[in-house]
Amino acid sequence: MSSGGLELPPGDGGHEGGSADAPGGAPGGASGGVPEGAGGGGGTGGSGGVPGGAVSLAAPEAGAVRAGAELDWGADAWTEVRTRAQRAGRAYIWLNLIEQRLRSVVGAVLRPIYEPVHGEDDWVVVAAGPAGQEWVQRAVAVREVSRRKGYLLDPADDNVLSFLTLPQLRELMVQHWPCFEPYFDDRREIELALDELEVTRNVVSRNRALSRAVLEQAERASARLLEVLGGGAGSPSADRLPIDAVEDLVGDRYADVVSVHPDRVRLQRQLPAEDLFGGARRLDAIGIGLNLLVQNYSGRRLVRLTEAGCRVRLLFLNPASSAVKRRERELGLRKGELSRSVEMNILHVRRVRAGLRDPSRFEIHVFDETPRFTAYLVEGENSGIAVVQSYLRRARGMEAPVLVLRGGGARASAAPRDVEHGLFPTYREEFESIWQDSRPVS
């Protein structure tokens, strides 16, 4: 053993005429050995060199590739991983809701038919029939393993039905469709929605990448399927602003804030004025000029909305007040420019009111206080929505960040609520307070 490495066994000393005793050489000559200097020092016997016929065990030099360097993740890799996790988590919530709902439906329909005859544990096995014996026996085996290992955390899950997967629940439903037909009109719609979910289920169960397009398709299919399966009043609905399943589960983390947009342009891409105001039963708006309503929702639509039963209350900043002049200076506008804009908007809504059969349902007021925010509080029969913006010193309303809030609707607002208030009632109270101190426009 030398200081530079581990000596190899000697080779054939007479190979190709080379001498095994040649100083510094390899057995068999240069053609069969280590070239001079390849050992790190080129010499023999030195502390840093490797003698001929030896392999170096010294640590690699600085800058050399180390084993495991490829395990490091950069910023781009972490961004991609988080995106995958967010999409998979979102899809899993929908799939979990669908599976729970379908399991409940299958149990509610088939249990009364099979359980009285075959017992609590065997009715699922019998219902699966000969075609489903393989997967139902696998579910029975998994249940037994879960029992032994303590994986059953809820006694309510200690049944074979709880161990069936979404495709197996679907198979039970299809096999016994005459039993389900009295409750559901369209078998094809249910099967098509479950087909659309199968790709997402497969991807999520194997922790593979889920594209945005497939995720959005799965969310639409899940919402449609929950509606068909009769999820009840608490299920995501297709009302003014459809309730997102993720929002429904974790929305209490953010009070009643549905979304946040950096400006009004991006808001209107996601929530056009037609979707925001259409079909409202109550519309209260406060702001300087209420441009979101006046400039994006036509007078004819306002007339039709009011004639259909909507109560409208509009609260403008008084164009003759000192607050308008201060706002003009903040925005760097010419004197009188903002006040004229507000006056034109007020004239427009006055013409709308003049064309109504019952003008008392369309009220216009002005206030003189310093404007702190603009808010559009829109309520339908069962749901409400608010669009709120704070006024920034150097930014116009179009450029200010936007909060979208979810309210309870006209019926819910009339009923007492025991839950903790969100932001919607806060802005409602602020609107009512300013309305009481405002003056009507003739």
mmCIF file of C-alpha atoms in Angstrom, residues 52-303:
data_model
loop_
_atom_site.group_PDB
_atom_site.id
_atom_site.type_symbol
_atom_site.label_atom_id
_atom_site.label_comp_id
_atom_site.label_asym_id
_atom_site.label_seq_id
_atom_site.Cartn_x
_atom_site.Cartn_y
_atom_site.Cartn_z
ATOM 1 C CA GLY A 52 1.894 2.870 -11.389
ATOM 2 C CA GLY A 53 -0.608 0.045 -11.135
ATOM 3 C CA ALA A 54 -2.601 1.735 -8.312
ATOM 4 C CA VAL A 55 -6.065 3.340 -8.076
ATOM 5 C CA SER A 56 -6.325 6.637 -6.162
ATOM 6 C CA LEU A 57 -8.593 6.749 -3.093
ATOM 7 C CA ALA A 58 -8.000 10.442 -2.423
ATOM 8 C CA ALA A 59 -10.958 12.885 -2.096
ATOM 9 C CA PRO A 60 -12.037 14.528 -5.389
ATOM 10 C CA GLU A 61 -10.645 17.927 -6.156
ATOM 11 C CA ALA A 62 -12.703 21.067 -5.583
ATOM 12 C CA GLY A 63 -15.178 21.715 -8.392
ATOM 13 C CA ALA A 64 -15.544 18.064 -9.277
ATOM 14 C CA VAL A 65 -19.060 16.609 -9.605
ATOM 15 C CA ARG A 66 -20.242 15.157 -6.304
ATOM 16 C CA ALA A 67 -22.755 12.367 -5.925
ATOM 17 C CA GLY A 68 -26.164 13.759 -4.951
ATOM 18 C CA ALA A 69 -25.770 17.232 -6.460
ATOM 19 C CA GLU A 70 -28.747 16.535 -8.743
ATOM 20 C CA LEU A 71 -30.999 16.176 -5.674
ATOM 21 C CA ASP A 72 -31.064 19.932 -5.175
ATOM 22 C CA TRP A 73 -34.246 21.724 -6.363
ATOM 23 C CA GLY A 74 -34.089 25.199 -7.754
ATOM 24 C CA ALA A 75 -36.774 27.877 -7.624
ATOM 25 C CA ASP A 76 -38.352 26.714 -10.888
ATOM 26 C CA ALA A 77 -38.586 23.129 -9.659
ATOM 27 C CA TRP A 78 -40.236 24.208 -6.412
ATOM 28 C CA THR A 79 -42.710 26.363 -8.318
ATOM 29 C CA GLU A 80 -43.651 23.422 -10.530
ATOM 30 C CA VAL A 81 -44.014 21.096 -7.534
ATOM 31 C CA ARG A 82 -46.250 23.545 -5.677
ATOM 32 C CA THR A 83 -48.400 24.013 -8.772
ATOM 33 C CA ARG A 84 -48.806 20.242 -9.071
ATOM 34 C CA ALA A 85 -49.700 19.931 -5.395
ATOM 35 C CA GLN A 86 -52.252 22.757 -5.558
ATOM 36 C CA ARG A 87 -53.992 21.292 -8.581
ATOM 37 C CA ALA A 88 -53.964 17.774 -7.180
ATOM 38 C CA GLY A 89 -55.323 18.983 -3.842
ATOM 39 C CA ARG A 90 -58.082 20.935 -5.532
ATOM 40 C CA ALA A 91 -59.046 17.948 -7.663
ATOM 41 C CA TYR A 92 -58.951 15.620 -4.656
ATOM 42 C CA ILE A 93 -61.509 17.733 -2.789
ATOM 43 C CA TRP A 94 -63.950 17.454 -5.697
ATOM 44 C CA LEU A 95 -63.329 13.714 -6.095
ATOM 45 C CA ASN A 96 -63.788 13.176 -2.375
ATOM 46 C CA LEU A 97 -67.123 15.001 -2.445
ATOM 47 C CA ILE A 98 -68.303 12.970 -5.436
ATOM 48 C CA GLU A 99 -67.253 9.646 -3.911
ATOM 49 C CA GLN A 100 -68.925 10.405 -0.597
ATOM 50 C CA ARG A 101 -72.118 11.511 -2.299
ATOM 51 C CA LEU A 102 -72.243 8.519 -4.658
ATOM 52 C CA ARG A 103 -71.539 6.113 -1.781
ATOM 53 C CA SER A 104 -74.411 7.651 0.162
ATOM 54 C CA VAL A 105 -76.766 7.359 -2.812
ATOM 55 C CA VAL A 106 -75.823 3.721 -3.516
ATOM 56 C CA GLY A 107 -76.262 2.785 0.134
ATOM 57 C CA ALA A 108 -79.590 4.596 0.438
ATOM 58 C CA VAL A 109 -81.041 2.848 -2.627
ATOM 59 C CA LEU A 110 -79.574 -0.691 -2.444
ATOM 60 C CA ARG A 111 -79.251 -1.288 1.298
ATOM 61 C CA PRO A 112 -83.031 -1.587 1.920
ATOM 62 C CA ILE A 113 -83.249 -4.125 -0.918
ATOM 63 C CA TYR A 114 -80.370 -6.467 0.013
ATOM 64 C CA GLU A 115 -79.606 -5.995 3.706
ATOM 65 C CA PRO A 116 -82.839 -7.448 5.175
ATOM 66 C CA VAL A 117 -82.144 -10.749 3.373
ATOM 67 C CA HIS A 118 -78.342 -11.022 3.334
ATOM 68 C CA GLY A 119 -77.254 -9.156 6.449
ATOM 69 C CA GLU A 120 -75.224 -6.057 7.180
ATOM 70 C CA ASP A 121 -71.838 -7.436 6.072
ATOM 71 C CA ASP A 122 -72.801 -9.487 3.026
ATOM 72 C CA TRP A 123 -75.341 -7.357 1.197
ATOM 73 C CA VAL A 124 -72.670 -5.480 -0.822
ATOM 74 C CA VAL A 125 -71.058 -8.786 -1.887
ATOM 75 C CA VAL A 126 -74.413 -10.100 -3.092
ATOM 76 C CA ALA A 127 -75.296 -6.816 -4.827
ATOM 77 C CA ALA A 128 -72.007 -6.903 -6.762
ATOM 78 C CA GLY A 129 -73.063 -10.202 -8.351
ATOM 79 C CA PRO A 130 -70.792 -12.609 -10.244
ATOM 80 C CA ALA A 131 -69.371 -9.832 -12.428
ATOM 81 C CA GLY A 132 -68.111 -7.895 -9.425
ATOM 82 C CA GLN A 133 -66.824 -10.700 -7.232
ATOM 83 C CA GLU A 134 -63.166 -9.907 -7.889
ATOM 84 C CA TRP A 135 -63.257 -6.280 -6.800
ATOM 85 C CA VAL A 136 -65.766 -6.751 -3.984
ATOM 86 C CA GLN A 137 -63.661 -9.554 -2.460
ATOM 87 C CA ARG A 138 -60.640 -7.279 -2.714
ATOM 88 C CA ALA A 139 -62.594 -4.622 -0.800
ATOM 89 C CA VAL A 140 -63.468 -7.205 1.864
ATOM 90 C CA ALA A 141 -59.792 -8.149 2.201
ATOM 91 C CA VAL A 142 -58.691 -4.512 2.484
ATOM 92 C CA ARG A 143 -61.292 -3.963 5.170
ATOM 93 C CA GLU A 144 -59.948 -6.899 7.196
ATOM 94 C CA VAL A 145 -56.374 -5.612 6.904
ATOM 95 C CA SER A 146 -57.521 -2.135 7.978
ATOM 96 C CA ARG A 147 -59.217 -3.654 11.003
ATOM 97 C CA ARG A 148 -56.093 -5.552 12.087
ATOM 98 C CA LYS A 149 -53.755 -2.588 11.617
ATOM 99 C CA GLY A 150 -56.019 -0.027 13.227
ATOM 100 C CA TYR A 151 -56.636 2.022 10.090
ATOM 101 C CA LEU A 152 -60.372 2.340 10.774
ATOM 102 C CA LEU A 153 -60.546 5.604 12.689
ATOM 103 C CA ASP A 154 -64.314 6.032 12.408
ATOM 104 C CA PRO A 155 -66.630 3.105 13.331
ATOM 105 C CA ALA A 156 -69.041 4.335 10.649
ATOM 106 C CA ASP A 157 -66.476 3.282 8.013
ATOM 107 C CA ASP A 158 -66.390 -0.334 9.205
ATOM 108 C CA ASN A 159 -68.407 -1.706 6.293
ATOM 109 C CA VAL A 160 -67.632 -3.038 2.840
ATOM 110 C CA LEU A 161 -69.352 -0.138 1.075
ATOM 111 C CA SER A 162 -66.828 2.309 2.540
ATOM 112 C CA PHE A 163 -63.984 0.415 0.846
ATOM 113 C CA LEU A 164 -65.393 0.572 -2.677
ATOM 114 C CA THR A 165 -63.749 2.990 -5.086
ATOM 115 C CA LEU A 166 -65.532 5.465 -7.353
ATOM 116 C CA PRO A 167 -65.522 3.123 -10.420
ATOM 117 C CA GLN A 168 -66.881 0.280 -8.272
ATOM 118 C CA LEU A 169 -69.675 2.460 -6.892
ATOM 119 C CA ARG A 170 -70.483 3.437 -10.441
ATOM 120 C CA GLU A 171 -70.610 -0.246 -11.439
ATOM 121 C CA LEU A 172 -73.108 -0.983 -8.681
ATOM 122 C CA MET A 173 -75.261 1.903 -9.841
ATOM 123 C CA VAL A 174 -75.170 0.813 -13.492
ATOM 124 C CA GLN A 175 -75.927 -2.836 -12.661
ATOM 125 C CA HIS A 176 -78.972 -1.814 -10.639
ATOM 126 C CA TRP A 177 -80.106 1.167 -12.694
ATOM 127 C CA PRO A 178 -83.833 0.184 -12.529
ATOM 128 C CA CYS A 179 -83.556 0.748 -8.767
ATOM 129 C CA PHE A 180 -82.057 4.225 -9.274
ATOM 130 C CA GLU A 181 -84.221 5.283 -12.208
ATOM 131 C CA PRO A 182 -87.099 6.621 -10.063
ATOM 132 C CA TYR A 183 -84.676 9.099 -8.451
ATOM 133 C CA PHE A 184 -82.586 10.227 -11.430
ATOM 134 C CA ASP A 185 -83.830 11.178 -14.861
ATOM 135 C CA ASP A 186 -80.744 10.899 -17.032
ATOM 136 C CA ARG A 187 -78.425 7.912 -16.637
ATOM 137 C CA ARG A 188 -76.304 9.072 -19.577
ATOM 138 C CA GLU A 189 -75.546 12.419 -17.966
ATOM 139 C CA ILE A 190 -74.313 10.701 -14.806
ATOM 140 C CA GLU A 191 -72.121 8.289 -16.751
ATOM 141 C CA LEU A 192 -70.662 11.037 -18.936
ATOM 142 C CA ALA A 193 -69.751 13.106 -15.887
ATOM 143 C CA LEU A 194 -68.107 10.081 -14.234
ATOM 144 C CA ASP A 195 -66.202 9.381 -17.471
ATOM 145 C CA GLU A 196 -64.840 12.930 -17.420
ATOM 146 C CA LEU A 197 -63.686 12.441 -13.835
ATOM 147 C CA GLU A 198 -61.880 9.168 -14.509
ATOM 148 C CA VAL A 199 -58.797 10.797 -16.039
ATOM 149 C CA THR A 200 -58.466 13.159 -13.088
ATOM 150 C CA ARG A 201 -58.993 10.350 -10.575
ATOM 151 C CA ASN A 202 -56.300 8.246 -12.234
ATOM 152 C CA VAL A 203 -53.803 11.114 -12.309
ATOM 153 C CA VAL A 204 -54.421 12.199 -8.707
ATOM 154 C CA SER A 205 -54.305 8.663 -7.306
ATOM 155 C CA ARG A 206 -50.859 8.165 -8.873
ATOM 156 C CA ASN A 207 -49.548 11.629 -8.013
ATOM 157 C CA ARG A 208 -48.854 12.654 -11.591
ATOM 158 C CA ALA A 209 -49.037 16.096 -13.165
ATOM 159 C CA LEU A 210 -52.554 17.452 -13.716
ATOM 160 C CA SER A 211 -53.023 20.073 -16.419
ATOM 161 C CA ARG A 212 -55.170 23.138 -15.844
ATOM 162 C CA ALA A 213 -57.559 22.146 -18.656
ATOM 163 C CA VAL A 214 -58.208 18.696 -17.160
ATOM 164 C CA LEU A 215 -58.666 20.201 -13.688
ATOM 165 C CA GLU A 216 -61.218 22.722 -14.947
ATOM 166 C CA GLN A 217 -63.063 19.957 -16.823
ATOM 167 C CA ALA A 218 -63.152 17.871 -13.643
ATOM 168 C CA GLU A 219 -64.480 20.788 -11.600
ATOM 169 C CA ARG A 220 -67.280 21.423 -14.081
ATOM 170 C CA ALA A 221 -68.154 17.724 -14.222
ATOM 171 C CA SER A 222 -68.113 17.459 -10.408
ATOM 172 C CA ALA A 223 -70.374 20.465 -9.916
ATOM 173 C CA ARG A 224 -72.782 19.106 -12.523
ATOM 174 C CA LEU A 225 -72.742 15.631 -10.981
ATOM 175 C CA LEU A 226 -73.346 16.923 -7.458
ATOM 176 C CA GLU A 227 -76.325 18.839 -8.757
ATOM 177 C CA VAL A 228 -77.709 15.747 -10.520
ATOM 178 C CA LEU A 229 -77.154 13.547 -7.470
ATOM 179 C CA GLY A 230 -79.032 16.006 -5.285
ATOM 180 C CA GLY A 231 -76.337 17.363 -2.990
ATOM 181 C CA GLY A 232 -78.897 19.467 -1.102
ATOM 182 C CA ALA A 233 -78.813 23.117 -0.073
ATOM 183 C CA GLY A 234 -75.179 22.959 1.048
ATOM 184 C CA SER A 235 -73.793 21.756 -2.260
ATOM 185 C CA PRO A 236 -71.972 24.025 -4.716
ATOM 186 C CA SER A 237 -74.600 25.806 -6.785
ATOM 187 C CA ALA A 238 -74.713 27.627 -10.094
ATOM 188 C CA ASP A 239 -76.134 30.844 -8.666
ATOM 189 C CA ARG A 240 -74.878 34.396 -9.262
ATOM 190 C CA LEU A 241 -71.313 33.393 -8.370
ATOM 191 C CA PRO A 242 -70.945 29.577 -8.318
ATOM 192 C CA ILE A 243 -69.614 28.296 -5.006
ATOM 193 C CA ASP A 244 -66.268 26.641 -5.410
ATOM 194 C CA ALA A 245 -65.933 23.362 -3.510
ATOM 195 C CA VAL A 246 -62.549 24.437 -2.151
ATOM 196 C CA GLU A 247 -63.988 27.773 -1.051
ATOM 197 C CA ASP A 248 -66.876 25.953 0.590
ATOM 198 C CA LEU A 249 -64.467 23.871 2.688
ATOM 199 C CA VAL A 250 -61.707 26.352 3.568
ATOM 200 C CA GLY A 251 -63.415 29.671 2.911
ATOM 201 C CA ASP A 252 -63.649 30.482 6.622
ATOM 202 C CA ARG A 253 -59.911 31.151 6.559
ATOM 203 C CA TYR A 254 -60.619 34.323 4.605
ATOM 204 C CA ALA A 255 -63.978 35.366 6.128
ATOM 205 C CA ASP A 256 -66.362 35.835 3.182
ATOM 206 C CA VAL A 257 -63.751 36.984 0.660
ATOM 207 C CA VAL A 258 -64.222 35.018 -2.547
ATOM 208 C CA SER A 259 -61.464 36.545 -4.649
ATOM 209 C CA VAL A 260 -59.031 39.449 -4.850
ATOM 210 C CA HIS A 261 -58.130 41.234 -8.081
ATOM 211 C CA PRO A 262 -55.319 43.753 -8.631
ATOM 212 C CA ASP A 263 -57.620 46.110 -10.553
ATOM 213 C CA ARG A 264 -61.112 46.412 -11.958
ATOM 214 C CA VAL A 265 -60.083 45.307 -15.440
ATOM 215 C CA ARG A 266 -59.140 41.847 -14.192
ATOM 216 C CA LEU A 267 -62.304 41.740 -12.109
ATOM 217 C CA GLN A 268 -64.493 42.299 -15.155
ATOM 218 C CA ARG A 269 -62.747 39.512 -17.046
ATOM 219 C CA GLN A 270 -63.847 37.084 -14.339
ATOM 220 C CA LEU A 271 -67.122 38.737 -13.339
ATOM 221 C CA PRO A 272 -68.716 40.851 -16.101
ATOM 222 C CA ALA A 273 -71.272 43.500 -15.132
ATOM 223 C CA GLU A 274 -74.057 41.388 -16.656
ATOM 224 C CA ASP A 275 -73.261 38.515 -14.282
ATOM 225 C CA LEU A 276 -72.798 40.828 -11.313
ATOM 226 C CA PHE A 277 -76.034 42.828 -11.581
ATOM 227 C CA GLY A 278 -78.297 40.560 -13.645
ATOM 228 C CA GLY A 279 -81.226 39.038 -11.768
ATOM 229 C CA ALA A 280 -80.613 41.044 -8.586
ATOM 230 C CA ARG A 281 -83.434 41.596 -6.106
ATOM 231 C CA ARG A 282 -81.613 44.329 -4.233
ATOM 232 C CA LEU A 283 -78.822 46.634 -5.414
ATOM 233 C CA ASP A 284 -77.097 49.146 -3.152
ATOM 234 C CA ALA A 285 -74.085 51.060 -4.444
ATOM 235 C CA ILE A 286 -71.889 53.747 -2.908
ATOM 236 C CA GLY A 287 -68.937 55.595 -4.393
ATOM 237 C CA ILE A 288 -67.766 58.749 -6.098
ATOM 238 C CA GLY A 289 -69.239 58.200 -9.557
ATOM 239 C CA LEU A 290 -70.298 54.494 -9.587
ATOM 240 C CA ASN A 291 -68.667 53.976 -12.969
ATOM 241 C CA LEU A 292 -68.752 50.167 -12.726
ATOM 242 C CA LEU A 293 -72.542 50.316 -12.828
ATOM 243 C CA VAL A 294 -73.216 53.435 -14.902
ATOM 244 C CA GLN A 295 -70.653 52.835 -17.639
ATOM 245 C CA ASN A 296 -70.889 49.033 -17.891
ATOM 246 C CA TYR A 297 -74.593 48.329 -17.379
ATOM 247 C CA SER A 298 -76.918 50.030 -19.830
ATOM 248 C CA GLY A 299 -79.911 52.141 -18.881
ATOM 249 C CA ARG A 300 -82.317 49.722 -20.564
ATOM 250 C CA ARG A 301 -80.991 46.866 -18.467
ATOM 251 C CA LEU A 302 -81.366 48.950 -15.329
ATOM 252 C CA VAL A 303 -84.973 49.660 -16.268
#
